[in-house]
Structures are given as structure tokens and as C-alpha cells.
PDB file of C-alpha atoms in Angstrom:
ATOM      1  CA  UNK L   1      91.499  83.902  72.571  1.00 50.00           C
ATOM      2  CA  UNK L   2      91.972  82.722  76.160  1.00 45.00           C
ATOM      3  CA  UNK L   3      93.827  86.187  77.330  1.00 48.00           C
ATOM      4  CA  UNK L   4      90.922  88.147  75.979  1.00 52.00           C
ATOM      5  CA  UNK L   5      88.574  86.049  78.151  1.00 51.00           C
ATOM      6  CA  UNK L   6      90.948  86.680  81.196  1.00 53.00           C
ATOM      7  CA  UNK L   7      91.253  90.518  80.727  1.00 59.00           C
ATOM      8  CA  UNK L   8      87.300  90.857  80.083  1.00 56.00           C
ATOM      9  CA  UNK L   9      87.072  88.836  83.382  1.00 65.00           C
ATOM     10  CA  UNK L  10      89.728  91.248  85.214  1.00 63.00           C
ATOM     11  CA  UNK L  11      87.824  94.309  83.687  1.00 72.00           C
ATOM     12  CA  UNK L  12      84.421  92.843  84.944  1.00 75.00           C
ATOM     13  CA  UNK L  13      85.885  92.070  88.760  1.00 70.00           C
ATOM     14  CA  UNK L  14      86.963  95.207  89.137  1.00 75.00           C
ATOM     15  CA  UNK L  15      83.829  97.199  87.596  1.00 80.00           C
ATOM     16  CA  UNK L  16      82.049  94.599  90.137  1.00 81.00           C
ATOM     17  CA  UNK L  17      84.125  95.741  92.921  1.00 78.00           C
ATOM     18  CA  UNK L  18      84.166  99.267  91.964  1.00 80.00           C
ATOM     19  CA  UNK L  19      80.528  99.290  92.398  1.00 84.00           C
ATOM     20  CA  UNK L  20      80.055  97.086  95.759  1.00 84.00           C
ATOM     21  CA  UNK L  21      82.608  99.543  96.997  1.00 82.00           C
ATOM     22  CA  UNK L  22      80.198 102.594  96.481  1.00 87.00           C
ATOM     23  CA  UNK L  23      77.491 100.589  97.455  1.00 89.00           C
ATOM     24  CA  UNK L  24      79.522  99.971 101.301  1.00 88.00           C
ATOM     25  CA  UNK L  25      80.172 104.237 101.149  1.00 88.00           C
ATOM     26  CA  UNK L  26      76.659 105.272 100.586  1.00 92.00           C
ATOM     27  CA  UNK L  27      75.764 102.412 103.480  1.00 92.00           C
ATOM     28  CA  UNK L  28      78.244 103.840 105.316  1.00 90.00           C
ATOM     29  CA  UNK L  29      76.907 107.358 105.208  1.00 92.00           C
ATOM     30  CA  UNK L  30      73.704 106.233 105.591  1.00 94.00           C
ATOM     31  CA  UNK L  31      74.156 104.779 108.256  1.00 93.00           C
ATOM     32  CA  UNK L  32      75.787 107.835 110.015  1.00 92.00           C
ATOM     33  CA  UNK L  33      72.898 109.923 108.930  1.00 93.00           C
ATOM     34  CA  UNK L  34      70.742 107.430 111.432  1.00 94.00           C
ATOM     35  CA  UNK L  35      72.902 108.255 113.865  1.00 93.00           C
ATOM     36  CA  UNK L  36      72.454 111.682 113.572  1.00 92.00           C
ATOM     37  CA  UNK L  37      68.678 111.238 113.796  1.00 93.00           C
ATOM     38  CA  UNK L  38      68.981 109.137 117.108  1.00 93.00           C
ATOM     39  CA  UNK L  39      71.363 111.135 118.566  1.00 93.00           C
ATOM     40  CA  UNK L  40      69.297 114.284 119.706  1.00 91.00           C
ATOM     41  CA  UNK L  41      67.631 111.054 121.301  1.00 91.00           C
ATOM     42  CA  UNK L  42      69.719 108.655 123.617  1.00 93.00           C
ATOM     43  CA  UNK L  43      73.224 110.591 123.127  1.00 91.00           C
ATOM     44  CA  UNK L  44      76.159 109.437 121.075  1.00 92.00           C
ATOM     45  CA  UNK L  45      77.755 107.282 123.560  1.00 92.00           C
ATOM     46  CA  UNK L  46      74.503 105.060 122.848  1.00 93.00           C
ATOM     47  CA  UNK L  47      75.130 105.164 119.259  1.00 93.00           C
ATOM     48  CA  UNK L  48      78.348 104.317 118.925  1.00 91.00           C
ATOM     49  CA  UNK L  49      78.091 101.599 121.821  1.00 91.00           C
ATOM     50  CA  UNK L  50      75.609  99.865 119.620  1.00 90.00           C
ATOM     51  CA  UNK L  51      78.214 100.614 116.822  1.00 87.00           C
ATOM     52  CA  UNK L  52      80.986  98.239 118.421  1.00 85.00           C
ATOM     53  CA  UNK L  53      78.702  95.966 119.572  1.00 88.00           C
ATOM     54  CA  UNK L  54      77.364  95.249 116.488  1.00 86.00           C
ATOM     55  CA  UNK L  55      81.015  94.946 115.074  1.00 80.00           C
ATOM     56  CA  UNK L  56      81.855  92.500 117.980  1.00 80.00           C
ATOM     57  CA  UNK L  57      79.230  90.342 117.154  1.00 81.00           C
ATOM     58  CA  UNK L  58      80.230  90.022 113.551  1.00 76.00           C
ATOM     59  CA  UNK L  59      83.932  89.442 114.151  1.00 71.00           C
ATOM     60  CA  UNK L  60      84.103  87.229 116.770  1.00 71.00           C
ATOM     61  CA  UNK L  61      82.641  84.183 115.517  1.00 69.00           C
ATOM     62  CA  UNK L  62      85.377  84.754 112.981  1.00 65.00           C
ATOM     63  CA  UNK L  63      88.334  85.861 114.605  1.00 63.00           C
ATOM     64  CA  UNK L  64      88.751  85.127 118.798  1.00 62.00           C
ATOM     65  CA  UNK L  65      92.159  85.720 119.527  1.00 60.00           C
ATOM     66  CA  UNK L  66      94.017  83.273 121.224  1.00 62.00           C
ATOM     67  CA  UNK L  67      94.954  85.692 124.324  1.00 56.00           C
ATOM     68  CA  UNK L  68      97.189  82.917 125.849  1.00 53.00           C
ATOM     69  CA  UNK L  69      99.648  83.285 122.631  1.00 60.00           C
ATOM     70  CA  UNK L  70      99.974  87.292 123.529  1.00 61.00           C
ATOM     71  CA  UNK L  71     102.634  88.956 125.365  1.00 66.00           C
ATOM     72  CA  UNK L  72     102.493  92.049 126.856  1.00 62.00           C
ATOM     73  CA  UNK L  73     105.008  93.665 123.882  1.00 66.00           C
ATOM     74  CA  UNK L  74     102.602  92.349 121.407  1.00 68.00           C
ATOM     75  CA  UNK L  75      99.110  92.876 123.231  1.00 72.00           C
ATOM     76  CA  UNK L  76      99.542  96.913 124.117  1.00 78.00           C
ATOM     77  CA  UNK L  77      99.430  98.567 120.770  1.00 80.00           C
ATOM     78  CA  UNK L  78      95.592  96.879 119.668  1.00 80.00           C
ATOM     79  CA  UNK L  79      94.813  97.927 123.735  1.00 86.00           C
ATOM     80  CA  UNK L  80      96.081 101.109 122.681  1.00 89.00           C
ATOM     81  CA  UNK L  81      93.732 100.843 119.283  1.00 86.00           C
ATOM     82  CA  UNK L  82      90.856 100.609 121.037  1.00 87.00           C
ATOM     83  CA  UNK L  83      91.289 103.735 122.925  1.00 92.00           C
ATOM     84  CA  UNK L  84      91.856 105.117 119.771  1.00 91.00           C
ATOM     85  CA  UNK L  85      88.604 103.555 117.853  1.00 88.00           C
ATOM     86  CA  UNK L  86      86.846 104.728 121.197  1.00 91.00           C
ATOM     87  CA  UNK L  87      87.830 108.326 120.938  1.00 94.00           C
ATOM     88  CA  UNK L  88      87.253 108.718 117.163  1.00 92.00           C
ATOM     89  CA  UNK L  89      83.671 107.141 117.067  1.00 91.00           C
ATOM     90  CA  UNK L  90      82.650 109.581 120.113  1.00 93.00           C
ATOM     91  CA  UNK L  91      84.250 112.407 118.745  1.00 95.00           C
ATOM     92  CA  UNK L  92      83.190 111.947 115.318  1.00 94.00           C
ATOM     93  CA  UNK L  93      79.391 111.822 116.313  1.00 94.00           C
ATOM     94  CA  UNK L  94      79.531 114.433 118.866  1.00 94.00           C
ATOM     95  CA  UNK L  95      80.519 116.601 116.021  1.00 94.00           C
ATOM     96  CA  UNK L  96      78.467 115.414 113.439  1.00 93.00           C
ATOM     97  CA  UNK L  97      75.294 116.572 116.310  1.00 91.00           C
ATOM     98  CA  UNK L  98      76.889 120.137 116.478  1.00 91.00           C
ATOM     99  CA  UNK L  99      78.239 120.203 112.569  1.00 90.00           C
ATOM    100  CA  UNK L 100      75.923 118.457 110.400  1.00 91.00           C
ATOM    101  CA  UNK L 101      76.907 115.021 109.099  1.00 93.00           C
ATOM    102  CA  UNK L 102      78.547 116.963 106.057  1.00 91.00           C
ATOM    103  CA  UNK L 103      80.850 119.216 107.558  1.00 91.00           C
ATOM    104  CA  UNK L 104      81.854 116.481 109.766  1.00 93.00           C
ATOM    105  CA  UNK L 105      82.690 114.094 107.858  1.00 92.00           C
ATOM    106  CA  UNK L 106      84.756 116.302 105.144  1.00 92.00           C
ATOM    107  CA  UNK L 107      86.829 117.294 108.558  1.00 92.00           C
ATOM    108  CA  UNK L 108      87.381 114.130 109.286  1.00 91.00           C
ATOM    109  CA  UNK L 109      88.580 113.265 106.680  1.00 88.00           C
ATOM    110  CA  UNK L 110      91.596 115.063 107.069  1.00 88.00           C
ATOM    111  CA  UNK L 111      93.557 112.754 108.779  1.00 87.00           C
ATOM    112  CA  UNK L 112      93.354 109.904 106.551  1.00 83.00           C
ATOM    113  CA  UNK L 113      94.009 112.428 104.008  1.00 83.00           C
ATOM    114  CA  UNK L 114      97.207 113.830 106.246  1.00 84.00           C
ATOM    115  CA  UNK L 115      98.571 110.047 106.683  1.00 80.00           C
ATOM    116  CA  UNK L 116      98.474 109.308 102.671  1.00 75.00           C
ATOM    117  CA  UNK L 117     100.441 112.312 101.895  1.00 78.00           C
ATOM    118  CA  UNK L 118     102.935 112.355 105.253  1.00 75.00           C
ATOM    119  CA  UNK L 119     105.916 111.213 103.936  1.00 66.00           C
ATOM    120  CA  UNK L 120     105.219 112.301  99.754  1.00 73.00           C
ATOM    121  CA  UNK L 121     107.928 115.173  98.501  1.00 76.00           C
ATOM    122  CA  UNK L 122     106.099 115.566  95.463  1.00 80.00           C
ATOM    123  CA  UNK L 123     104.907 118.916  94.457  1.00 83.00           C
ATOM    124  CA  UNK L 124     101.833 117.683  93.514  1.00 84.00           C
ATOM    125  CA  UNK L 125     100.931 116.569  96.859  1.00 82.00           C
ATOM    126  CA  UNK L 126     101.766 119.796  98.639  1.00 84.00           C
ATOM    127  CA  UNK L 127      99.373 121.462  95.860  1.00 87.00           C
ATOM    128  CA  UNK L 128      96.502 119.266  96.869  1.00 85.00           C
ATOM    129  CA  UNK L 129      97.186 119.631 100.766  1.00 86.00           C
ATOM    130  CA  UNK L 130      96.945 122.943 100.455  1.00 88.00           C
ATOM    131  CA  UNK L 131      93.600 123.081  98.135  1.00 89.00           C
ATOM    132  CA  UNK L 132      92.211 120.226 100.850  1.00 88.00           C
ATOM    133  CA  UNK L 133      93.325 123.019 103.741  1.00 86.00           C
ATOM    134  CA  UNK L 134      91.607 125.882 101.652  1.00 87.00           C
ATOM    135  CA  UNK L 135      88.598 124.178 101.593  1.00 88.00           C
ATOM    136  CA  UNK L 136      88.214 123.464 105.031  1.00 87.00           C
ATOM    137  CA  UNK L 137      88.982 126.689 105.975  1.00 83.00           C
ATOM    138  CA  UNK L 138      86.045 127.818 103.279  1.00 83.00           C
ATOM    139  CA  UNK L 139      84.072 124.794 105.024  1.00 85.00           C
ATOM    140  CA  UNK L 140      84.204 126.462 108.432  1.00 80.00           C
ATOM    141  CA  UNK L 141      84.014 130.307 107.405  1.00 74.00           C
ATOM    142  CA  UNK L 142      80.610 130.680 108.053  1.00 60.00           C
ATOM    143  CA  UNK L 143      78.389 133.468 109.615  1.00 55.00           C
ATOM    144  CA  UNK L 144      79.225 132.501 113.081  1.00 58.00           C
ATOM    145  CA  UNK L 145      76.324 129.419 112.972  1.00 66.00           C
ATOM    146  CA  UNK L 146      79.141 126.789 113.308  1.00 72.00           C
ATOM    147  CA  UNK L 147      80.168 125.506 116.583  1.00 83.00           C
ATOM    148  CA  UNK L 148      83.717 125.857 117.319  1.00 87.00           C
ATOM    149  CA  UNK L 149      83.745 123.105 119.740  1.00 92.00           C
ATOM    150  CA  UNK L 150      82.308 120.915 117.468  1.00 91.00           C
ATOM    151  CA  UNK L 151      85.533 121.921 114.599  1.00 91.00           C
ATOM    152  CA  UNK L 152      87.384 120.752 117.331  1.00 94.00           C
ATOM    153  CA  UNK L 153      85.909 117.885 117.866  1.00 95.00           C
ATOM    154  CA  UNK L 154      85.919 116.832 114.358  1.00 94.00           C
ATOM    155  CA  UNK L 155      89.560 117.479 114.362  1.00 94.00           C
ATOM    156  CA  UNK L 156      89.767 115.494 117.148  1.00 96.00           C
ATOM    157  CA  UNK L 157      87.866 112.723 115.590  1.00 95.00           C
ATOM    158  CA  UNK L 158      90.727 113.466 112.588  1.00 93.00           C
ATOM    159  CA  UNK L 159      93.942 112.875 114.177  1.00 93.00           C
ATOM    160  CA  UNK L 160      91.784 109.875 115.917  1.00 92.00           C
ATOM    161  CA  UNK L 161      91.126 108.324 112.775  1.00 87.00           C
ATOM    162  CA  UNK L 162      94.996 108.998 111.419  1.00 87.00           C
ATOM    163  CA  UNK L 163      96.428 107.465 114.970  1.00 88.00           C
ATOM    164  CA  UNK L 164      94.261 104.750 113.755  1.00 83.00           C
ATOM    165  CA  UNK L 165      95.846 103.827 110.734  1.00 78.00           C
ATOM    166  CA  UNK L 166      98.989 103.954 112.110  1.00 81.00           C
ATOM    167  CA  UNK L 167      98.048 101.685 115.315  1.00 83.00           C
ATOM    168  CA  UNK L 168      96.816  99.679 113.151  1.00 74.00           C
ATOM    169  CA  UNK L 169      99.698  99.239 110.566  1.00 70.00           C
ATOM    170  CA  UNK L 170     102.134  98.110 113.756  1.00 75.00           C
ATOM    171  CA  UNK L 171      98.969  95.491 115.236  1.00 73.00           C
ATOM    172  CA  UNK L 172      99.070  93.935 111.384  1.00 65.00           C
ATOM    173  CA  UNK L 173     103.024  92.983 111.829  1.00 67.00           C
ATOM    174  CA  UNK L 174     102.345  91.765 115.454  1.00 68.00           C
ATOM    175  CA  UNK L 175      98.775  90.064 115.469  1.00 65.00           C
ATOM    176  CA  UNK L 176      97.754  87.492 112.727  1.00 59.00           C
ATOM    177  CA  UNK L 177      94.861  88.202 110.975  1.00 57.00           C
ATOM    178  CA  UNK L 178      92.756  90.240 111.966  1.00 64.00           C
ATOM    179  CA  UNK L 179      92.857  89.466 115.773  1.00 69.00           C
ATOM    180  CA  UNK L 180      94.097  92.763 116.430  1.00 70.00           C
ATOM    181  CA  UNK L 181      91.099  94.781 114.893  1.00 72.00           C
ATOM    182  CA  UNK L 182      88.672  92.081 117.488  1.00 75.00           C
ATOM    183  CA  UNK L 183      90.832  92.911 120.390  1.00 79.00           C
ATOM    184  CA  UNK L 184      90.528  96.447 120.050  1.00 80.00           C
ATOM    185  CA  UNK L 185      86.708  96.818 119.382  1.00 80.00           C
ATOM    186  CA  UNK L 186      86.294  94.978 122.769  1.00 84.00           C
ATOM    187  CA  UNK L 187      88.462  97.307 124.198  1.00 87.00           C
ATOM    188  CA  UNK L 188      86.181  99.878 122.410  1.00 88.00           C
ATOM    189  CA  UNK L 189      83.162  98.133 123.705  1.00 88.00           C
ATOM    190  CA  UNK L 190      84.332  98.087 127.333  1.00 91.00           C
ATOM    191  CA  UNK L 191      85.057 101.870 127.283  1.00 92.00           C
ATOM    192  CA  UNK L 192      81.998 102.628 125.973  1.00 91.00           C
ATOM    193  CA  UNK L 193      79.260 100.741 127.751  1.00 91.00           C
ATOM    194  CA  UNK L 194      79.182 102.267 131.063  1.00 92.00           C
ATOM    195  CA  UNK L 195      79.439 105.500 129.486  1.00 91.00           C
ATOM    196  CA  UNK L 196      76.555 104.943 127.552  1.00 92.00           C
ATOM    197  CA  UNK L 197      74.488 103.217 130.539  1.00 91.00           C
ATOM    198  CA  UNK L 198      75.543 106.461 132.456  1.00 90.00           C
ATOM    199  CA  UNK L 199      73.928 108.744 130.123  1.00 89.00           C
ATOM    200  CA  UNK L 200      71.153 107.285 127.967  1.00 88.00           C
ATOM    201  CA  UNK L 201      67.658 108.402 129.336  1.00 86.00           C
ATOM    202  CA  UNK L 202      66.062 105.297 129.051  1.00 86.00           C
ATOM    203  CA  UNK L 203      62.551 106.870 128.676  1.00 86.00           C
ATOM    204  CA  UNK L 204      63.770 107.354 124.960  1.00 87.00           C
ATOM    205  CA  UNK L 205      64.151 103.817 124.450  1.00 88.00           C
ATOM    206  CA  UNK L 206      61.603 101.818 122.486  1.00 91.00           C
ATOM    207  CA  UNK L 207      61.928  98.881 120.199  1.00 91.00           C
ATOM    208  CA  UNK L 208      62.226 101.409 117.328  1.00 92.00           C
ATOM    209  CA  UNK L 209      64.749 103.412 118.635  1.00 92.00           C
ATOM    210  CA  UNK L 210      66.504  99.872 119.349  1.00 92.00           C
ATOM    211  CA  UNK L 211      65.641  98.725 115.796  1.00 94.00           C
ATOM    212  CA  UNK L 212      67.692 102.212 114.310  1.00 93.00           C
ATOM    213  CA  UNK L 213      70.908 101.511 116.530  1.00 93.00           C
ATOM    214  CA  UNK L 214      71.162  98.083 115.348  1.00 93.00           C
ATOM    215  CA  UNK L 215      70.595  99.291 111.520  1.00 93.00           C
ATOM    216  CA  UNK L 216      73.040 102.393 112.565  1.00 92.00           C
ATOM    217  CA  UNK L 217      75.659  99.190 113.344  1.00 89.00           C
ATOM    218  CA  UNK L 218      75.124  97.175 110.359  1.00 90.00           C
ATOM    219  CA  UNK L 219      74.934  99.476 107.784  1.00 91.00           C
ATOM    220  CA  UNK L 220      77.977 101.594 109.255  1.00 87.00           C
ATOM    221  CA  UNK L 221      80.039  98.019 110.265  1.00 80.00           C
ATOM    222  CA  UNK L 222      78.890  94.865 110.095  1.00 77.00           C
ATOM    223  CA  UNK L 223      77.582  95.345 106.662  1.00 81.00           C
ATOM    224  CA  UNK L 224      80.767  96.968 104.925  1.00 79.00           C
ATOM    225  CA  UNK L 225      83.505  94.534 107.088  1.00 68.00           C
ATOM    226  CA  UNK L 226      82.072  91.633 105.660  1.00 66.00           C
ATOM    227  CA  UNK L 227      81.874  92.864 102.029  1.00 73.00           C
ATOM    228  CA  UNK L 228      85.416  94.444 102.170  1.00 63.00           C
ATOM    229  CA  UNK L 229      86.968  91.076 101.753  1.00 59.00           C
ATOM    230  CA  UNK L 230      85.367  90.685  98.877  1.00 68.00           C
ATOM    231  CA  UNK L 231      85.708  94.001  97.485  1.00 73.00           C
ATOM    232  CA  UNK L 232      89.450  94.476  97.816  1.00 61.00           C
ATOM    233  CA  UNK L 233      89.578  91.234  96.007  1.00 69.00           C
ATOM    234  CA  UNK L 234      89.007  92.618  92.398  1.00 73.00           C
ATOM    235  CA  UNK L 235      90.123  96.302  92.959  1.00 73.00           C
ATOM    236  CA  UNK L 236      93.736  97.893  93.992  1.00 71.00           C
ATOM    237  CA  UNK L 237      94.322  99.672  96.989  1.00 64.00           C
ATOM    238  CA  UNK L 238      94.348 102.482  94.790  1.00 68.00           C
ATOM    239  CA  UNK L 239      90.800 102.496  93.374  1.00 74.00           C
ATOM    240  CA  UNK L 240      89.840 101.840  96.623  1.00 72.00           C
ATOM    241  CA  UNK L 241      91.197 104.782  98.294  1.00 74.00           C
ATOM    242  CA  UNK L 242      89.978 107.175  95.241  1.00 79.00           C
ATOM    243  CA  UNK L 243      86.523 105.960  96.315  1.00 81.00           C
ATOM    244  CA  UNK L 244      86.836 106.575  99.856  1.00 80.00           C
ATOM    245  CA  UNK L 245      87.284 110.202  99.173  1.00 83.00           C
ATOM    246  CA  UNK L 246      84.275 111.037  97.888  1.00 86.00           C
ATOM    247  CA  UNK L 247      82.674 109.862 101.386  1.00 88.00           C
ATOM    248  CA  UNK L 248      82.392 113.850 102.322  1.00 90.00           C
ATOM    249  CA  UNK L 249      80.074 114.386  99.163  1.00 91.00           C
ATOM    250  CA  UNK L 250      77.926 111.027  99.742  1.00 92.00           C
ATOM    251  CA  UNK L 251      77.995 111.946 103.438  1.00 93.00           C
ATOM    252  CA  UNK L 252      76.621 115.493 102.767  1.00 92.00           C
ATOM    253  CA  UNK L 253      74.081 113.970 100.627  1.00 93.00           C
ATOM    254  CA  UNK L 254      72.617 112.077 103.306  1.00 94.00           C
ATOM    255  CA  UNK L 255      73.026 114.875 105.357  1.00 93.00           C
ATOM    256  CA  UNK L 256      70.534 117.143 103.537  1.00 92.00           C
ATOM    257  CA  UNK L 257      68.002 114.083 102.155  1.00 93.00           C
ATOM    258  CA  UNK L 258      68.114 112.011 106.252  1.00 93.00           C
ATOM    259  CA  UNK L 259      68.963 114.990 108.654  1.00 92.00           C
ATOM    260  CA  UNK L 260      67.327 117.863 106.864  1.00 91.00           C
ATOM    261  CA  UNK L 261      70.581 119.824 106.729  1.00 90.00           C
ATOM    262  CA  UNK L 262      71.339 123.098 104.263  1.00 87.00           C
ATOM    263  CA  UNK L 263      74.527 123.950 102.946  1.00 86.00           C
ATOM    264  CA  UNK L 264      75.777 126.913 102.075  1.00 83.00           C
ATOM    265  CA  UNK L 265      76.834 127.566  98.442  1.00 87.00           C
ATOM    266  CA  UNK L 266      80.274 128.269  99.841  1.00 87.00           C
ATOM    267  CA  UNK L 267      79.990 124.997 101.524  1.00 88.00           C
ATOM    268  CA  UNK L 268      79.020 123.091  99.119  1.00 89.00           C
ATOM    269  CA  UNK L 269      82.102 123.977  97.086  1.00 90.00           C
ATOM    270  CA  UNK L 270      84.434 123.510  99.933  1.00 90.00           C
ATOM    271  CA  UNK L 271      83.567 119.376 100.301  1.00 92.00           C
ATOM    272  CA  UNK L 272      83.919 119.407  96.315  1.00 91.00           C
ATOM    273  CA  UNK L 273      87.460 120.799  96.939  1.00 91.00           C
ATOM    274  CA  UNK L 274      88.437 118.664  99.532  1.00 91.00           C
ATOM    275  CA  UNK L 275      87.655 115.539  98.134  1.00 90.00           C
ATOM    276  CA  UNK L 276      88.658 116.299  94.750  1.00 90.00           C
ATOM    277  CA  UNK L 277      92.268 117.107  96.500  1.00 89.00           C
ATOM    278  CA  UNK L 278      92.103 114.188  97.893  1.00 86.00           C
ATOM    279  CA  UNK L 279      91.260 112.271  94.757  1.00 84.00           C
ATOM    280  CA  UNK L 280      94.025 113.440  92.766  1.00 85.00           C
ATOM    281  CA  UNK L 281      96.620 113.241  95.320  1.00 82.00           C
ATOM    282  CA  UNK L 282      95.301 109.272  96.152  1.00 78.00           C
ATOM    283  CA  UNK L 283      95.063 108.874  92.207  1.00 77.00           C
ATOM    284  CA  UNK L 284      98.929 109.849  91.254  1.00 76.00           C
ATOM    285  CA  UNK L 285     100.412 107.636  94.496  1.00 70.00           C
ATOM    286  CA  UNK L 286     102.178 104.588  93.339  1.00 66.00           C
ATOM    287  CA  UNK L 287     100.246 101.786  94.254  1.00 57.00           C
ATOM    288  CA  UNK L 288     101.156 100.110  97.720  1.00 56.00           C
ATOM    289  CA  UNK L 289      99.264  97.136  99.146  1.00 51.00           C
ATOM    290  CA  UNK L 290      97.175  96.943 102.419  1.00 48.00           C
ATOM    291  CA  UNK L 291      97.291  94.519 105.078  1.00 44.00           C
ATOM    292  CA  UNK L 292      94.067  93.094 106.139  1.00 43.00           C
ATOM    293  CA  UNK L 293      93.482  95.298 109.283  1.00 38.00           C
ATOM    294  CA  UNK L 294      93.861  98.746 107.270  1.00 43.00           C
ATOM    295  CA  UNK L 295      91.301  97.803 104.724  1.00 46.00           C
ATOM    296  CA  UNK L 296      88.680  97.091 107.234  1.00 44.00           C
ATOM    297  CA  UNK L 297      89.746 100.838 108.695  1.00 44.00           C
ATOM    298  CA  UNK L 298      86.374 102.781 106.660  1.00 45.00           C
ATOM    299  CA  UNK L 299      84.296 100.353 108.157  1.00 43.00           C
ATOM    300  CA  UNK L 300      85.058 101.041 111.998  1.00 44.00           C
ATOM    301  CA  UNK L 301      84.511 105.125 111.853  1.00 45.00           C
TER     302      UNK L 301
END
């Protein structure tokens, strides 16, 4: 019958979505694990330059915003998001070069974590907040090997990523389309650059170091923006945000396979926690749609 055609379809899309969606984490995390190599190298302001550069060049032959419709009211809070986008790339990789990309990311992953559950009353939710805060703290209780600047930082690069969301929640109601995400990876880009010119030793540079940053920006932007679109398309915001929280475990992966990193045992189970936490909190929500700009937000970190 014609309704079991449609729901094999349905099923199909999303199993097809589903998958590109892990495929865009583990490119993602890849990605990040190439700028952990390069790093050590030409410094993370270089990296995550390249990063919104990259991004810049994908968006705007898509989306130039028409700065002659903007007002000062509507213009300040994607100013504002670039600041933010800014200070959680630079934060985020700084820490990943004093963490390891697994400890990291499972940090950082805290504040989208914190945003999701902000407002819930459920009992439920405060179970999983505090099994996601337990294993953080068994994440950073180590023999004294972890740097406590870098926790800091990847807090930092935390509430960074949660101001994001929220910025960018107020640019969706205020920009159309996705002008407001274009706007503030400029700003991004602006803030950035001389930073990076400042401190890259340019004997480091060679075409292949120049060949990783670009791959660092495609597989970690360019590559997931454009497929998100088509992703979010045959999945619900739901499914989508239950795979985005196993991004600590893929990241960790990468971490030991890329970077050469070890994880303790104690570790190990701590990024397990967290993200299964997460999981189950994200996985009991009632389902609430995204606008454009916040489902492009796993691509920009």
C-alpha cells in the first residue's frame, strides 16, 4: 500500500541521515585531532584562523548580508557572536594542546550540555547533571599530570560554546537566514588574523603544513555546514542532539589513534559517563525544533 511505501521511505531518510550525521562527528573530530598535530607547530591562533577562513569562504557565496538593511539594534548581538565564536575556538584548542583532544572536548561539552537542561525541573535531568558533573570531576582527578590552566580553559571554551547558542538563538529572530552566522565568522576572522600573523613562526610554514590547516577547516567546517542542511532534513532535532553527545568518545578516539594520547582507565570511564548523561537527558526532552543558525552550531567549534 502507498503508506507502507511512505513510512519505509521516512524510516530510510532518517537511517540515511542518522548515518551522514556520524559521518560529519567523526570529520569533525578528525579534524580537531589535525589541529592538535599542527598546533605544537604554528600555534592555535593559526589553526583556528584557517578554521574561519575556511568557513567564510564557504558561506559567503551563499549568504552576504545585506549590511545596508541592518540597524545598529539588530547588527550588535551577531558582532557580539563573533567575539564569542572567537573566544571558544581559541580556548577550545589551547586546551585541547595542554589536555589532550579527549579531555577537552568531554569539558567542553558541558555547556551545550548546561544550556539543554537550564530551564528542565525534571528529576531526571538533575540525575544526569549530576552523573555528567561526577564524571568530569573523575575526568580531571588525575595524578597531578593535568594542567589546571588548561581545565580552565576548556571551561572557558564551555560557557563560550553555551553563550553561543544563546547569541545565536536571539541573531535567528533578528537576521534572516543565516546572515547572522556569516556576519559573525567575519567578525571571528578579523579578531583572529592579526593575532595569528603576530605569532605564527613562519619558518614552520610549508605547503604541507598549509595543506593540514585547510583540511583542519574543511573537515571541522566547511565539510559538516554544508551537509547539515541535508542532514537535519530526514532526522529530528532530537536524534540529532543524541548524536552530538557522543562527540567526547569519537573525539577521544582520535585522540589516542591521530595524537598518540593514553587515557587512564579512570578516564576512560569518565567520557563514557558524561556522554551517556548527556544522551539520556537529550533522549527524554520533548522534541523542540531548531532554527537554521543553531543547527549549524557543531560545525563552528
Amino acid at each position: 500500500m502507498w503508506w507502507r511505501g511512505r513510512t519505509v521511505t521516512a524510516k530510510r531518510d532518517r537511517l540515511t541521515g542518522a548515518g551522514a550525521q556520524l559521518v560529519t562527528e567523526v570529520t569533525i573530530n578528525y579534524g580537531s585531532s589535525l589541529a592538535g598535530l599542527l598546533i605544537p607547530m604554528v600555534g592555535s591562533p593559526v589553526v583556528v584562523a584557517m578554521r574561519q577562513l575556511v568557513m567564510a569562504v564557504a558561506v559567503l557565496p551563499f549568504y552576504r548580508p545585506k549590511f545596508v538593511t541592518f540597524t545598529w539594534a539588530r547588527l550588535w548581538p551577531a558582532l557580539l557572536l563573533g567575539v564569542v565564536l572567537a573566544v571558544m575556538n581559541l580556548t577550545f584548542y589551547e586546551s585541547v594542546a595542554r589536555l589532550g583532544l579527549g579531555v577537552a572536548a568531554t569539558i567542553e561539552f558541558l555547556g551545550p550540555f548546561a544550556v539543554a537542561l537550564a530551564a528542565s525541573r525534571r528529576f531526571l535531568d538533575f540525575v544526569c547533571a549530576a552523573a555528567a558533573a561526577g564524571g568530569v570531576v573523575l575526568l580531571t582527578w588525575s595524578d597531578g599530570t593535568l594542567d589546571p590552566f588548561g581545565i580552565a580553559l576548556a571551561l572557558t571554551a564551555a560557557a563560550a560554546w553555551a553563550g553561543y547558542i544563546l547569541l545565536t538563538r536571539r541573531v535567528a529572530t533578528q537576521l534572516p537566514g543565516l546572515e547572522g552566522i556569516t556576519i559573525a565568522s567575519l567578525v571571528s576572522l578579523v579578531l583572529l588574523v592579526p593575532v595569528a600573523l603576530v605569532t605564527v613562526d613562519y619558518s614552520k610554514l610549508n605547503w604541507g603544513v598549509i595543506g593540514l590547516l585547510v583540511a583542519v577547516g574543511v573537515l571541522s567546517s566547511a565539510f559538516p555546514y554544508t551537509l547539515d542542511t541535508f542532514i537535519l532534513r530526514r532526522i529530528t532535532p532530537r536524534l540529532y542532539a543524541i548524536i552530538t553527545s557522543f562527540g567526547p568518545v569519537i573525539a577521544a578516539i582520535f585522540g589516542v589513534l591521530v595524537l598518540g594520547e593514553s587515557l587512564l582507565l579512570q578516564q576512560q570511564i569518565a567520557i563514557v559517563v558524561v556522554c551517556v548523561a548527556a544522551g539520556a537527558a537529550i533522549a527524554t526532552q520533548r522534541e523542540q525544533p531548531l532554527s537554521d543558525i543553531e543547527r549549524t552550531a557543531r560545525a563552528i567549534p
